[in-house]
Structures are given as structure tokens and as C-alpha cells.
Amino acid sequence: MLPFTHLTSAATGRLQKYVLTAGSALLALGLLTGCVSSGAASATNSASAASESAASESAASEAAASESAASAKAYEEAEAAERELEAAKSEAAASSEAAQAEAEASEASESAAAEEAAASSSAAAASASAQAEKDAETEAKKKIANAKPVNSRQLQRIVKNPDDHVGETMVIYGRVTQFDSATGECIFRANVGHANMRYDWDYDHNSIFVAGDMESDCPELDDVLQDDEVKVTASVVMSYSYDTQIGGSTTVPMFRVEKIERI
């Protein structure tokens, strides 16, 4: 037998009403509980998504920061490498300039040394030349002072081949046969002999005499005129050829006048 079967219909209606009310309440409670659970789950999901988003953003930020740091480091390294390259270039340029300066200084030193050596050599050559001239002058003066008259045969050898006797100094005599505007102030022609001849025609060797600079500076001939008889200390210069007035040519000895006097 079921419980409550003894209840009246009114009581039964109220009981059913209570049961329905309780069921509705339980249903509402269940729905509320479901909503709360759903909201909690939704909140949990939202929090998880936010956490994941924050983690993703943090990772992205860290990656960006790491990339930025790497880029900055690479830039700094590139700048450091460029500075080192510029420093190396500057050092190389300075070294090149120093080497160039050293080379120029060395060249200048060598040039100065060469110039000094050349000047010294030139001075030595000039000194040697001056000494040689002085020695030659001394020797010439000695030869002039010691000059002696030649004999007839010696004079004939000189007249025959003057070039074999160049530089020889002797005393000869003669008569001036031409000393005019044609010969010039420092050159004359004379017939010579080995001694002071009694007659003019005995001076039978035609010769040319030069003095001084052979042009105008020859003071030793200032007092010498054509037709003068002279005593000459002379040095053999060379053989000399010239055209004669009659259209021929002749070769004669040329003498340099060292001393001359009228006799």
C-alpha cells in the first residue's frame, strides 16, 4: 500500500502543489548552479587566454628586445670595425708619409753629400789646375831665363819640321820683314838666323812670330817696327801655312815671343 493513500484529496492537492514547488525550486537551483559553473569555466577560460596572450606578448617582447639588443650589438661591432679600419688607414697613411719624409730626407742628404763631394772635387780640380798653371808658369819662366842661342844646324832642323820641336825655347836673331795692318798688332813676319848677321840677307829663314793674346794685348811689341833688327827669346808653337802675295802657299815655323829687344 502506498504511503499517504489515506490523505484526502485536498491534502493530496496541497502535497502535489508543494512537490511541484519544491521541484521548481530544485530546478531553479540546478539551473543557477549550471550558470555559476558555466560562468566559472568561462572566467577560467578567459583567464587562461589572457595568461596565454600575456605570455605570448612577453615572449614577443623578449624576442623583440633580444633582436634589438643583437642589432645594437651588431651595429656597435660594425662601428668598432669601421673605427679600427679608419685607424689602420690613418696609421698606414702616417707610416707612408713618414717613409716618404724619410726617403726625401735621405735623398736630400745624398744630394747634399753629392753636391759637397762635387764642390770638393771641383775645388780640388781648380786647385790642381791652378797649381798646374803655376808650375807651368814657373817652368816657362825658368826655360826663358835659361834659353840659349841655337847653332845653324839646330835652327835648320826647327825650320824643317817645327812640330817636332813644339815647346822648345831658344834665342834667335832676325829682321822684321812685315809688321803692318795686314798682320795685326800682335803678329809679325821676320827672316831669322842663329846669330846677329852682318847683312840683312843673311837672315834666310822666313818665320811668323806671335805675342800676347795675338790680337791687341801685346805690350812687348810696342817698340818693334818693320825693318827692325831684333834679338828674340822665342818658343816653338807649330808649323804654319799661309798664302803668299804671288798666289802660292808656304809653310813656316811659328814662334811665340817671350822676350824681344832691338839690336
mmCIF file of C-alpha atoms in Angstrom:
data_model
loop_
_atom_site.group_PDB
_atom_site.id
_atom_site.type_symbol
_atom_site.label_atom_id
_atom_site.label_comp_id
_atom_site.label_asym_id
_atom_site.label_seq_id
_atom_site.Cartn_x
_atom_site.Cartn_y
_atom_site.Cartn_z
ATOM 1 C CA MET A 1 0.000 0.000 0.000
ATOM 2 C CA LEU A 2 1.393 3.362 -0.976
ATOM 3 C CA PRO A 3 2.029 5.950 1.673
ATOM 4 C CA PHE A 4 -0.311 8.843 2.020
ATOM 5 C CA THR A 5 -3.143 6.933 0.439
ATOM 6 C CA HIS A 6 -5.225 7.775 3.383
ATOM 7 C CA LEU A 7 -4.894 11.553 2.679
ATOM 8 C CA THR A 8 -7.829 13.465 1.451
ATOM 9 C CA SER A 9 -7.972 14.851 -1.991
ATOM 10 C CA ALA A 10 -7.454 18.325 -0.643
ATOM 11 C CA ALA A 11 -4.436 17.278 1.227
ATOM 12 C CA THR A 12 -3.252 15.471 -1.796
ATOM 13 C CA GLY A 13 -3.637 18.613 -3.897
ATOM 14 C CA ARG A 14 -1.666 20.661 -1.429
ATOM 15 C CA LEU A 15 1.000 17.994 -1.308
ATOM 16 C CA GLN A 16 1.257 17.951 -5.080
ATOM 17 C CA LYS A 17 1.496 21.706 -5.029
ATOM 18 C CA TYR A 18 4.355 21.533 -2.523
ATOM 19 C CA VAL A 19 6.047 18.852 -4.562
ATOM 20 C CA LEU A 20 5.726 20.967 -7.694
ATOM 21 C CA THR A 21 7.004 23.990 -5.859
ATOM 22 C CA ALA A 22 9.938 22.048 -4.469
ATOM 23 C CA GLY A 23 10.670 20.636 -7.918
ATOM 24 C CA SER A 24 10.603 24.086 -9.394
ATOM 25 C CA ALA A 25 12.947 25.270 -6.697
ATOM 26 C CA LEU A 26 15.272 22.368 -7.261
ATOM 27 C CA LEU A 27 15.156 23.008 -10.996
ATOM 28 C CA ALA A 28 15.905 26.663 -10.486
ATOM 29 C CA LEU A 29 18.744 25.772 -8.136
ATOM 30 C CA GLY A 30 20.095 23.373 -10.714
ATOM 31 C CA LEU A 31 19.907 25.998 -13.412
ATOM 32 C CA LEU A 32 21.618 28.517 -11.158
ATOM 33 C CA THR A 33 24.305 26.053 -10.303
ATOM 34 C CA GLY A 34 24.833 25.358 -14.014
ATOM 35 C CA CYS A 35 25.074 29.046 -14.762
ATOM 36 C CA VAL A 36 27.560 29.515 -11.988
ATOM 37 C CA SER A 37 29.653 26.599 -13.224
ATOM 38 C CA SER A 38 29.454 27.855 -16.786
ATOM 39 C CA GLY A 39 30.475 31.366 -15.668
ATOM 40 C CA ALA A 40 33.353 29.959 -13.669
ATOM 41 C CA ALA A 41 34.503 27.879 -16.591
ATOM 42 C CA SER A 42 34.159 30.884 -18.875
ATOM 43 C CA ALA A 43 36.153 33.001 -16.410
ATOM 44 C CA THR A 44 38.769 30.272 -16.186
ATOM 45 C CA ASN A 45 38.991 30.083 -19.967
ATOM 46 C CA SER A 46 39.227 33.883 -20.228
ATOM 47 C CA ALA A 47 41.949 33.975 -17.582
ATOM 48 C CA SER A 48 43.836 31.216 -19.385
ATOM 49 C CA ALA A 49 43.518 33.070 -22.693
ATOM 50 C CA ALA A 50 44.688 36.279 -21.058
ATOM 51 C CA SER A 51 47.583 34.415 -19.495
ATOM 52 C CA GLU A 52 48.495 32.869 -22.816
ATOM 53 C CA SER A 53 48.186 36.271 -24.529
ATOM 54 C CA ALA A 54 50.354 37.883 -21.849
ATOM 55 C CA ALA A 55 52.864 35.066 -22.185
ATOM 56 C CA SER A 56 52.816 35.448 -25.966
ATOM 57 C CA GLU A 57 53.214 39.197 -25.699
ATOM 58 C CA SER A 58 56.005 38.746 -23.142
ATOM 59 C CA ALA A 59 57.754 36.263 -25.432
ATOM 60 C CA ALA A 60 57.306 38.599 -28.386
ATOM 61 C CA SER A 61 58.588 41.498 -26.304
ATOM 62 C CA GLU A 62 61.546 39.437 -25.133
ATOM 63 C CA ALA A 63 62.232 38.338 -28.706
ATOM 64 C CA ALA A 64 61.995 41.955 -29.925
ATOM 65 C CA ALA A 65 64.242 43.091 -27.080
ATOM 66 C CA SER A 66 66.702 40.298 -27.863
ATOM 67 C CA GLU A 67 66.615 41.180 -31.581
ATOM 68 C CA SER A 68 67.061 44.872 -30.752
ATOM 69 C CA ALA A 69 69.992 44.042 -28.440
ATOM 70 C CA ALA A 70 71.532 41.830 -31.130
ATOM 71 C CA SER A 71 71.035 44.590 -33.710
ATOM 72 C CA ALA A 72 72.570 47.168 -31.381
ATOM 73 C CA LYS A 73 75.496 44.852 -30.679
ATOM 74 C CA ALA A 74 75.986 44.201 -34.393
ATOM 75 C CA TYR A 75 75.859 47.957 -35.064
ATOM 76 C CA GLU A 76 78.380 48.628 -32.308
ATOM 77 C CA GLU A 77 80.640 45.885 -33.637
ATOM 78 C CA ALA A 78 80.347 47.311 -37.166
ATOM 79 C CA GLU A 79 81.161 50.778 -35.894
ATOM 80 C CA ALA A 80 84.103 49.398 -33.887
ATOM 81 C CA ALA A 81 85.347 47.552 -37.005
ATOM 82 C CA GLU A 82 84.978 50.743 -39.073
ATOM 83 C CA ARG A 83 86.875 52.722 -36.438
ATOM 84 C CA GLU A 84 89.620 50.096 -36.434
ATOM 85 C CA LEU A 85 89.739 50.233 -40.241
ATOM 86 C CA GLU A 86 89.968 54.036 -40.196
ATOM 87 C CA ALA A 87 92.661 53.844 -37.505
ATOM 88 C CA ALA A 88 94.560 51.312 -39.610
ATOM 89 C CA LYS A 89 94.214 53.563 -42.671
ATOM 90 C CA SER A 90 95.410 56.571 -40.677
ATOM 91 C CA GLU A 91 98.333 54.589 -39.295
ATOM 92 C CA ALA A 92 99.212 53.336 -42.780
ATOM 93 C CA ALA A 93 98.973 56.882 -44.179
ATOM 94 C CA ALA A 94 101.114 58.231 -41.344
ATOM 95 C CA SER A 95 103.618 55.418 -41.886
ATOM 96 C CA SER A 96 103.651 56.136 -45.632
ATOM 97 C CA GLU A 97 104.135 59.863 -45.020
ATOM 98 C CA ALA A 98 106.907 59.112 -42.526
ATOM 99 C CA ALA A 99 108.562 56.775 -45.037
ATOM 100 C CA GLN A 100 108.197 59.402 -47.769
ATOM 101 C CA ALA A 101 109.627 62.079 -45.495
ATOM 102 C CA GLU A 102 112.483 59.775 -44.552
ATOM 103 C CA ALA A 103 113.117 58.974 -48.220
ATOM 104 C CA GLU A 104 113.066 62.676 -49.109
ATOM 105 C CA ALA A 105 115.393 63.460 -46.212
ATOM 106 C CA SER A 106 117.700 60.654 -47.311
ATOM 107 C CA GLU A 107 117.582 61.896 -50.906
ATOM 108 C CA ALA A 108 118.262 65.446 -49.748
ATOM 109 C CA SER A 109 121.141 64.197 -47.622
ATOM 110 C CA GLU A 110 122.539 62.191 -50.510
ATOM 111 C CA SER A 111 122.084 65.174 -52.838
ATOM 112 C CA ALA A 112 123.811 67.452 -50.344
ATOM 113 C CA ALA A 113 126.600 64.915 -49.954
ATOM 114 C CA ALA A 114 126.902 64.614 -53.736
ATOM 115 C CA GLU A 115 126.935 68.403 -54.108
ATOM 116 C CA GLU A 116 129.522 68.666 -51.346
ATOM 117 C CA ALA A 117 131.600 65.948 -52.987
ATOM 118 C CA ALA A 118 131.225 67.664 -56.366
ATOM 119 C CA ALA A 119 132.166 71.014 -54.833
ATOM 120 C CA SER A 120 135.109 69.410 -53.088
ATOM 121 C CA SER A 121 136.130 67.677 -56.308
ATOM 122 C CA SER A 122 135.686 70.907 -58.240
ATOM 123 C CA ALA A 123 137.697 72.807 -55.663
ATOM 124 C CA ALA A 124 140.381 70.115 -55.765
ATOM 125 C CA ALA A 125 140.376 70.205 -59.577
ATOM 126 C CA ALA A 126 140.544 74.002 -59.561
ATOM 127 C CA SER A 127 143.358 73.887 -57.036
ATOM 128 C CA ALA A 128 145.174 71.256 -59.075
ATOM 129 C CA SER A 129 144.614 73.281 -62.245
ATOM 130 C CA ALA A 130 145.841 76.449 -60.561
ATOM 131 C CA GLN A 131 148.850 74.583 -59.246
ATOM 132 C CA ALA A 132 149.491 73.102 -62.684
ATOM 133 C CA GLU A 133 149.287 76.556 -64.248
ATOM 134 C CA LYS A 134 151.583 77.932 -61.584
ATOM 135 C CA ASP A 135 154.033 75.091 -62.132
ATOM 136 C CA ALA A 136 153.853 75.578 -65.899
ATOM 137 C CA GLU A 137 154.412 79.295 -65.494
ATOM 138 C CA THR A 138 157.369 78.660 -63.199
ATOM 139 C CA GLU A 139 158.791 76.159 -65.666
ATOM 140 C CA ALA A 140 158.241 78.549 -68.576
ATOM 141 C CA LYS A 141 159.993 81.357 -66.722
ATOM 142 C CA LYS A 142 162.845 79.022 -65.931
ATOM 143 C CA LYS A 143 163.082 77.964 -69.587
ATOM 144 C CA ILE A 144 163.023 81.590 -70.710
ATOM 145 C CA ALA A 145 165.692 82.554 -68.188
ATOM 146 C CA ASN A 146 167.879 79.630 -69.231
ATOM 147 C CA ALA A 147 167.298 79.966 -73.001
ATOM 148 C CA LYS A 148 170.454 79.813 -75.129
ATOM 149 C CA PRO A 149 171.137 80.710 -78.776
ATOM 150 C CA VAL A 150 170.896 77.765 -81.200
ATOM 151 C CA ASN A 151 173.511 76.953 -83.796
ATOM 152 C CA SER A 152 172.854 76.986 -87.520
ATOM 153 C CA ARG A 153 172.162 73.266 -87.745
ATOM 154 C CA GLN A 154 169.740 73.301 -84.846
ATOM 155 C CA LEU A 155 167.811 76.187 -86.412
ATOM 156 C CA GLN A 156 167.660 74.364 -89.735
ATOM 157 C CA ARG A 157 166.084 71.318 -88.004
ATOM 158 C CA ILE A 158 163.443 73.547 -86.398
ATOM 159 C CA VAL A 159 162.639 75.245 -89.710
ATOM 160 C CA LYS A 160 162.446 71.860 -91.460
ATOM 161 C CA ASN A 161 159.926 70.350 -89.020
ATOM 162 C CA PRO A 162 158.625 72.800 -86.378
ATOM 163 C CA ASP A 163 156.089 70.279 -84.989
ATOM 164 C CA ASP A 164 158.915 68.067 -83.712
ATOM 165 C CA HIS A 165 160.191 70.946 -81.552
ATOM 166 C CA VAL A 166 156.965 72.378 -80.058
ATOM 167 C CA GLY A 167 157.635 73.931 -76.651
ATOM 168 C CA GLU A 168 161.371 74.320 -77.121
ATOM 169 C CA THR A 169 162.681 77.760 -76.126
ATOM 170 C CA MET A 170 165.766 79.393 -77.628
ATOM 171 C CA VAL A 171 167.412 82.694 -78.554
ATOM 172 C CA ILE A 172 167.344 83.671 -82.246
ATOM 173 C CA TYR A 173 168.030 86.816 -84.254
ATOM 174 C CA GLY A 174 166.272 88.346 -87.209
ATOM 175 C CA ARG A 175 164.976 91.278 -89.216
ATOM 176 C CA VAL A 176 161.262 92.227 -89.188
ATOM 177 C CA THR A 177 160.053 91.987 -92.788
ATOM 178 C CA GLN A 178 156.316 92.662 -92.286
ATOM 179 C CA PHE A 179 154.522 94.300 -89.382
ATOM 180 C CA ASP A 180 151.517 96.272 -90.572
ATOM 181 C CA SER A 181 147.733 96.385 -90.675
ATOM 182 C CA ALA A 182 147.717 93.134 -92.652
ATOM 183 C CA THR A 183 149.486 91.220 -89.886
ATOM 184 C CA GLY A 184 147.781 92.985 -86.962
ATOM 185 C CA GLU A 185 149.197 94.406 -83.739
ATOM 186 C CA CYS A 186 150.446 91.147 -82.199
ATOM 187 C CA ILE A 187 151.783 89.198 -85.197
ATOM 188 C CA PHE A 188 154.746 89.918 -87.441
ATOM 189 C CA ARG A 189 156.847 88.143 -90.034
ATOM 190 C CA ALA A 190 160.680 88.045 -89.886
ATOM 191 C CA ASN A 191 163.676 86.396 -91.518
ATOM 192 C CA VAL A 192 165.771 84.755 -88.788
ATOM 193 C CA GLY A 193 169.213 83.281 -88.218
ATOM 194 C CA HIS A 194 171.133 81.598 -85.443
ATOM 195 C CA ALA A 195 173.224 84.764 -84.777
ATOM 196 C CA ASN A 196 173.297 88.500 -85.307
ATOM 197 C CA MET A 197 174.136 88.632 -89.007
ATOM 198 C CA ARG A 198 176.256 91.370 -90.594
ATOM 199 C CA TYR A 199 173.941 91.731 -93.572
ATOM 200 C CA ASP A 200 170.149 91.564 -93.667
ATOM 201 C CA TRP A 201 170.138 88.999 -96.487
ATOM 202 C CA ASP A 202 171.993 86.570 -94.267
ATOM 203 C CA TYR A 203 168.763 86.035 -92.238
ATOM 204 C CA ASP A 204 167.432 83.356 -94.550
ATOM 205 C CA HIS A 205 164.661 81.549 -92.597
ATOM 206 C CA ASN A 206 161.196 83.059 -93.061
ATOM 207 C CA SER A 207 159.179 82.768 -89.827
ATOM 208 C CA ILE A 208 155.985 84.009 -88.091
ATOM 209 C CA PHE A 209 156.056 85.495 -84.579
ATOM 210 C CA VAL A 210 153.035 85.946 -82.248
ATOM 211 C CA ALA A 211 152.814 87.725 -78.890
ATOM 212 C CA GLY A 212 150.317 88.401 -76.095
ATOM 213 C CA ASP A 213 146.736 87.450 -76.956
ATOM 214 C CA MET A 214 147.618 87.518 -80.684
ATOM 215 C CA GLU A 215 145.110 90.315 -81.266
ATOM 216 C CA SER A 216 145.705 93.584 -79.429
ATOM 217 C CA ASP A 217 147.176 92.929 -75.973
ATOM 218 C CA CYS A 218 150.914 92.510 -76.589
ATOM 219 C CA PRO A 219 152.848 95.320 -74.877
ATOM 220 C CA GLU A 220 156.201 93.599 -75.535
ATOM 221 C CA LEU A 221 155.830 94.587 -79.212
ATOM 222 C CA ASP A 222 155.041 98.268 -78.603
ATOM 223 C CA ASP A 223 158.568 99.342 -79.573
ATOM 224 C CA VAL A 224 159.006 96.954 -82.518
ATOM 225 C CA LEU A 225 158.593 98.192 -86.095
ATOM 226 C CA GLN A 226 159.011 96.804 -89.570
ATOM 227 C CA ASP A 227 162.727 96.593 -90.723
ATOM 228 C CA ASP A 228 163.965 96.472 -87.095
ATOM 229 C CA GLU A 229 166.720 94.016 -86.290
ATOM 230 C CA VAL A 230 165.832 92.089 -83.162
ATOM 231 C CA LYS A 231 167.053 89.570 -80.650
ATOM 232 C CA VAL A 232 164.184 87.261 -79.620
ATOM 233 C CA THR A 233 163.789 84.698 -76.889
ATOM 234 C CA ALA A 234 161.139 82.519 -78.536
ATOM 235 C CA SER A 235 159.298 79.215 -78.064
ATOM 236 C CA VAL A 236 158.274 76.963 -80.960
ATOM 237 C CA VAL A 237 154.449 76.902 -81.371
ATOM 238 C CA MET A 238 153.823 74.857 -84.533
ATOM 239 C CA SER A 239 154.175 74.850 -88.298
ATOM 240 C CA TYR A 240 152.070 77.493 -90.028
ATOM 241 C CA SER A 241 150.905 77.688 -93.641
ATOM 242 C CA TYR A 242 149.679 80.826 -95.406
ATOM 243 C CA ASP A 243 149.031 82.125 -98.910
ATOM 244 C CA THR A 244 151.705 84.344 -100.456
ATOM 245 C CA GLN A 245 151.125 87.543 -102.435
ATOM 246 C CA ILE A 246 152.222 85.880 -105.651
ATOM 247 C CA GLY A 247 149.448 83.297 -105.363
ATOM 248 C CA GLY A 248 151.359 80.409 -103.848
ATOM 249 C CA SER A 249 151.425 78.851 -100.392
ATOM 250 C CA THR A 250 154.262 78.424 -97.925
ATOM 251 C CA THR A 251 154.770 76.689 -94.558
ATOM 252 C CA VAL A 252 156.994 78.275 -91.944
ATOM 253 C CA PRO A 253 157.727 77.844 -88.218
ATOM 254 C CA MET A 254 155.620 79.879 -85.796
ATOM 255 C CA PHE A 255 157.314 81.212 -82.665
ATOM 256 C CA ARG A 256 155.877 82.807 -79.543
ATOM 257 C CA VAL A 257 157.740 85.911 -78.403
ATOM 258 C CA GLU A 258 158.831 85.514 -74.775
ATOM 259 C CA LYS A 259 161.238 88.461 -74.795
ATOM 260 C CA ILE A 260 162.328 90.792 -77.604
ATOM 261 C CA GLU A 261 164.804 93.661 -77.954
ATOM 262 C CA ARG A 262 166.032 95.777 -80.831
ATOM 263 C CA ILE A 263 169.703 95.436 -81.739
#
